[in-house]
Short mmCIF file of C-alpha atoms in Angstrom, two decimals:
data_model
loop_
_atom_site.label_atom_id
_atom_site.label_comp_id
_atom_site.label_asym_id
_atom_site.label_seq_id
_atom_site.Cartn_x
_atom_site.Cartn_y
_atom_site.Cartn_z
CA MET B 1 -3.26 -9.06 78.84
CA SER B 2 -1.89 -11.33 76.14
CA SER B 3 -4.82 -13.74 76.56
CA GLU B 4 -7.29 -10.86 76.05
CA SER B 5 -5.63 -9.75 72.82
CA SER B 6 -5.53 -13.30 71.44
CA GLU B 7 -9.24 -13.74 72.26
CA GLU B 8 -10.05 -10.44 70.52
CA THR B 9 -8.15 -11.43 67.38
CA ALA B 10 -9.77 -14.89 67.37
CA ALA B 11 -13.21 -13.30 67.68
CA ALA B 12 -12.46 -10.72 65.00
CA ALA B 13 -11.01 -13.18 62.50
CA PRO B 14 -14.22 -15.07 61.64
CA ASP B 15 -16.15 -11.83 61.23
CA SER B 16 -13.57 -10.24 58.95
CA ALA B 17 -13.25 -13.22 56.55
CA PRO B 18 -16.81 -13.05 55.14
CA ALA B 19 -16.63 -9.27 55.03
CA LYS B 20 -13.44 -9.44 53.00
CA GLN B 21 -14.93 -11.83 50.46
CA SER B 22 -17.94 -9.62 49.81
CA TRP B 23 -15.98 -6.35 49.87
CA LYS B 24 -15.37 -4.69 46.53
CA CYS B 25 -13.16 -1.75 45.82
CA PRO B 26 -15.29 1.40 45.49
CA LEU B 27 -13.19 2.74 42.64
CA SER B 28 -13.33 -0.36 40.46
CA ASP B 29 -16.97 -1.07 41.25
CA ALA B 30 -18.35 2.36 40.48
CA HIS B 31 -21.95 2.81 39.40
CA VAL B 32 -20.79 4.27 36.12
CA HIS B 33 -22.14 2.58 33.01
CA ARG B 34 -19.89 1.81 30.08
CA GLU B 35 -22.20 3.55 27.65
CA ASP B 36 -21.93 6.77 29.65
CA VAL B 37 -18.15 6.58 29.72
CA ARG B 38 -18.05 5.83 26.00
CA LYS B 39 -20.39 8.76 25.31
CA VAL B 40 -18.27 11.20 27.35
CA TRP B 41 -15.07 9.92 25.73
CA LYS B 42 -16.54 10.42 22.26
CA GLU B 43 -17.75 13.92 23.21
CA CYS B 44 -14.28 14.78 24.49
CA GLN B 45 -12.65 13.57 21.29
CA GLU B 46 -15.04 15.47 19.02
CA GLU B 47 -15.12 18.69 21.05
CA SER B 48 -11.35 18.78 21.50
CA PHE B 49 -10.95 18.41 17.74
CA TRP B 50 -13.55 20.94 16.62
CA TYR B 51 -13.16 23.54 19.38
CA ARG B 52 -9.43 23.43 20.14
CA ALA B 53 -7.22 21.32 17.86
CA LEU B 54 -8.56 22.36 14.46
CA PRO B 55 -8.73 26.12 15.17
CA LEU B 56 -5.24 26.18 16.70
CA SER B 57 -3.85 24.09 13.87
CA VAL B 58 -5.37 26.28 11.15
CA GLY B 59 -4.44 29.45 13.02
CA SER B 60 -0.82 28.44 13.50
CA MET B 61 -0.58 27.43 9.85
CA ALA B 62 -2.05 30.78 8.79
CA VAL B 63 0.40 32.72 10.97
CA THR B 64 3.31 30.65 9.68
CA GLY B 65 2.17 31.16 6.10
CA GLY B 66 1.94 34.90 6.70
CA LEU B 67 5.44 35.01 8.19
CA ILE B 68 6.83 33.11 5.21
CA TYR B 69 4.92 35.29 2.72
CA ASN B 70 6.18 38.54 4.34
CA GLY B 71 9.76 37.28 4.35
CA VAL B 72 10.20 37.05 8.11
CA TRP B 73 10.81 33.31 7.70
CA LYS B 74 12.41 31.80 4.63
CA SER B 75 10.88 28.86 2.85
CA SER B 76 13.01 25.80 2.24
CA ALA B 77 14.92 25.79 -1.03
CA ARG B 78 14.13 22.15 -1.64
CA PHE B 79 10.61 21.69 -0.18
CA GLY B 80 9.23 25.23 -0.10
CA PRO B 81 6.96 26.37 2.75
CA PHE B 82 5.41 22.93 3.34
CA PRO B 83 7.67 21.63 6.14
CA LYS B 84 7.18 24.75 8.25
CA LEU B 85 3.43 24.72 7.62
CA ALA B 86 3.22 21.02 8.49
CA VAL B 87 5.14 21.48 11.74
CA ALA B 88 3.00 24.49 12.66
CA GLY B 89 -0.16 22.48 11.96
CA LEU B 90 0.98 19.50 14.01
CA LEU B 91 2.06 21.66 16.94
CA GLY B 92 -1.23 23.55 16.87
CA PHE B 93 -3.13 20.26 16.80
CA ALA B 94 -1.16 18.81 19.71
CA VAL B 95 -1.48 21.95 21.83
CA GLY B 96 -5.22 22.08 21.09
CA LYS B 97 -5.77 18.47 22.13
CA ALA B 98 -3.64 18.89 25.26
CA SER B 99 -5.46 22.05 26.28
CA TYR B 100 -8.77 20.17 26.41
CA VAL B 101 -7.61 17.54 28.95
CA GLY B 102 -8.85 19.54 31.95
CA THR B 103 -12.31 19.90 30.45
CA CYS B 104 -12.47 16.16 29.74
CA ARG B 105 -11.28 15.40 33.25
CA SER B 106 -14.11 17.50 34.70
CA LYS B 107 -16.63 15.69 32.49
CA PHE B 108 -15.42 12.32 33.79
CA GLN B 109 -15.59 13.63 37.35
CA GLU B 110 -19.24 14.53 36.79
CA LEU B 111 -19.83 10.86 35.96
CA GLY B 112 -18.29 9.81 39.25
CA ILE B 113 -14.79 8.89 38.12
CA LYS B 114 -12.33 10.54 40.47
CA GLU B 115 -8.86 11.82 39.72
CA GLY B 116 -5.92 9.55 40.27
CA PRO B 117 -3.85 6.84 38.72
CA GLY B 118 -5.76 4.27 36.76
CA SER B 119 -8.82 6.43 36.22
CA GLY B 120 -9.85 7.76 32.89
CA PRO B 121 -8.38 7.53 29.45
CA TRP B 122 -5.37 9.68 30.34
CA SER B 123 -3.97 7.13 32.80
CA ARG B 124 -0.46 5.77 32.34
CA ARG B 125 -1.14 2.47 34.05
CA GLY B 126 0.57 -0.52 32.55
CA PRO B 127 -1.24 -3.48 31.08
CA SER B 128 -3.36 -5.49 33.47
CA GLY B 129 -2.89 -9.20 33.68
CA PRO B 130 -2.38 -12.05 36.10
CA GLY B 131 -0.75 -10.94 39.30
CA ARG B 132 -1.68 -7.29 38.79
CA ARG B 133 -4.30 -5.53 40.86
CA HIS B 134 -7.09 -3.88 38.91
CA CYS B 135 -7.71 -1.30 41.61
CA HIS B 136 -4.85 0.71 43.09
CA HIS B 137 -7.06 2.12 45.82
CA GLU B 138 -6.10 1.31 49.39
CA CYS B 139 -9.01 1.22 51.81
CA GLU B 140 -8.93 2.51 55.38
CA GLU B 141 -8.93 -1.05 56.78
CA CYS B 142 -5.79 -1.91 54.80
CA LYS B 143 -4.05 1.25 55.98
CA LYS B 144 -4.75 0.36 59.62
CA LYS B 145 -3.32 -3.16 59.33
CA PRO B 146 0.35 -3.33 60.34
CA GLN B 147 2.51 -4.66 57.57
CA GLY B 148 5.02 -7.32 58.54
CA PRO B 149 8.59 -7.44 57.32
CA PRO B 150 8.97 -8.56 53.71
CA ALA B 151 9.49 -12.28 53.23
CA GLU B 152 12.97 -13.33 52.21
CA GLN B 153 13.31 -15.12 48.92
CA ALA B 154 15.66 -18.07 48.82
#
């Protein structure tokens, strides 16, 4: 039985070496063109500004200004109403941009970029460099391989 398993592994080893060299990760080697990604990113930036961030910013500033004008909120003795209006505008802008993330994600998914770490402009992946894998995808072949114990460092 042990001789059969060693023969099977010896026969499988030469076949798997060329296949591994020509294999590319499907997530990093997508058929998505850079121009398309750049176009969708620019659309997301412009649409999130004009359709969400700007209206929410102006609206929150108008509501804040109305509350200050009617006396519900007091304006600052030193700076007047400007700090409250500025904070309301910034919060409205941030909430507007954040509310458009789902729409942008669906636009990138239409291009063929799937959800997950390392995909899209919203990823939190660290800088890539030597010793770092570009693709964090683990293929089915890698999942099936048994992992040995970690090597001890001396």
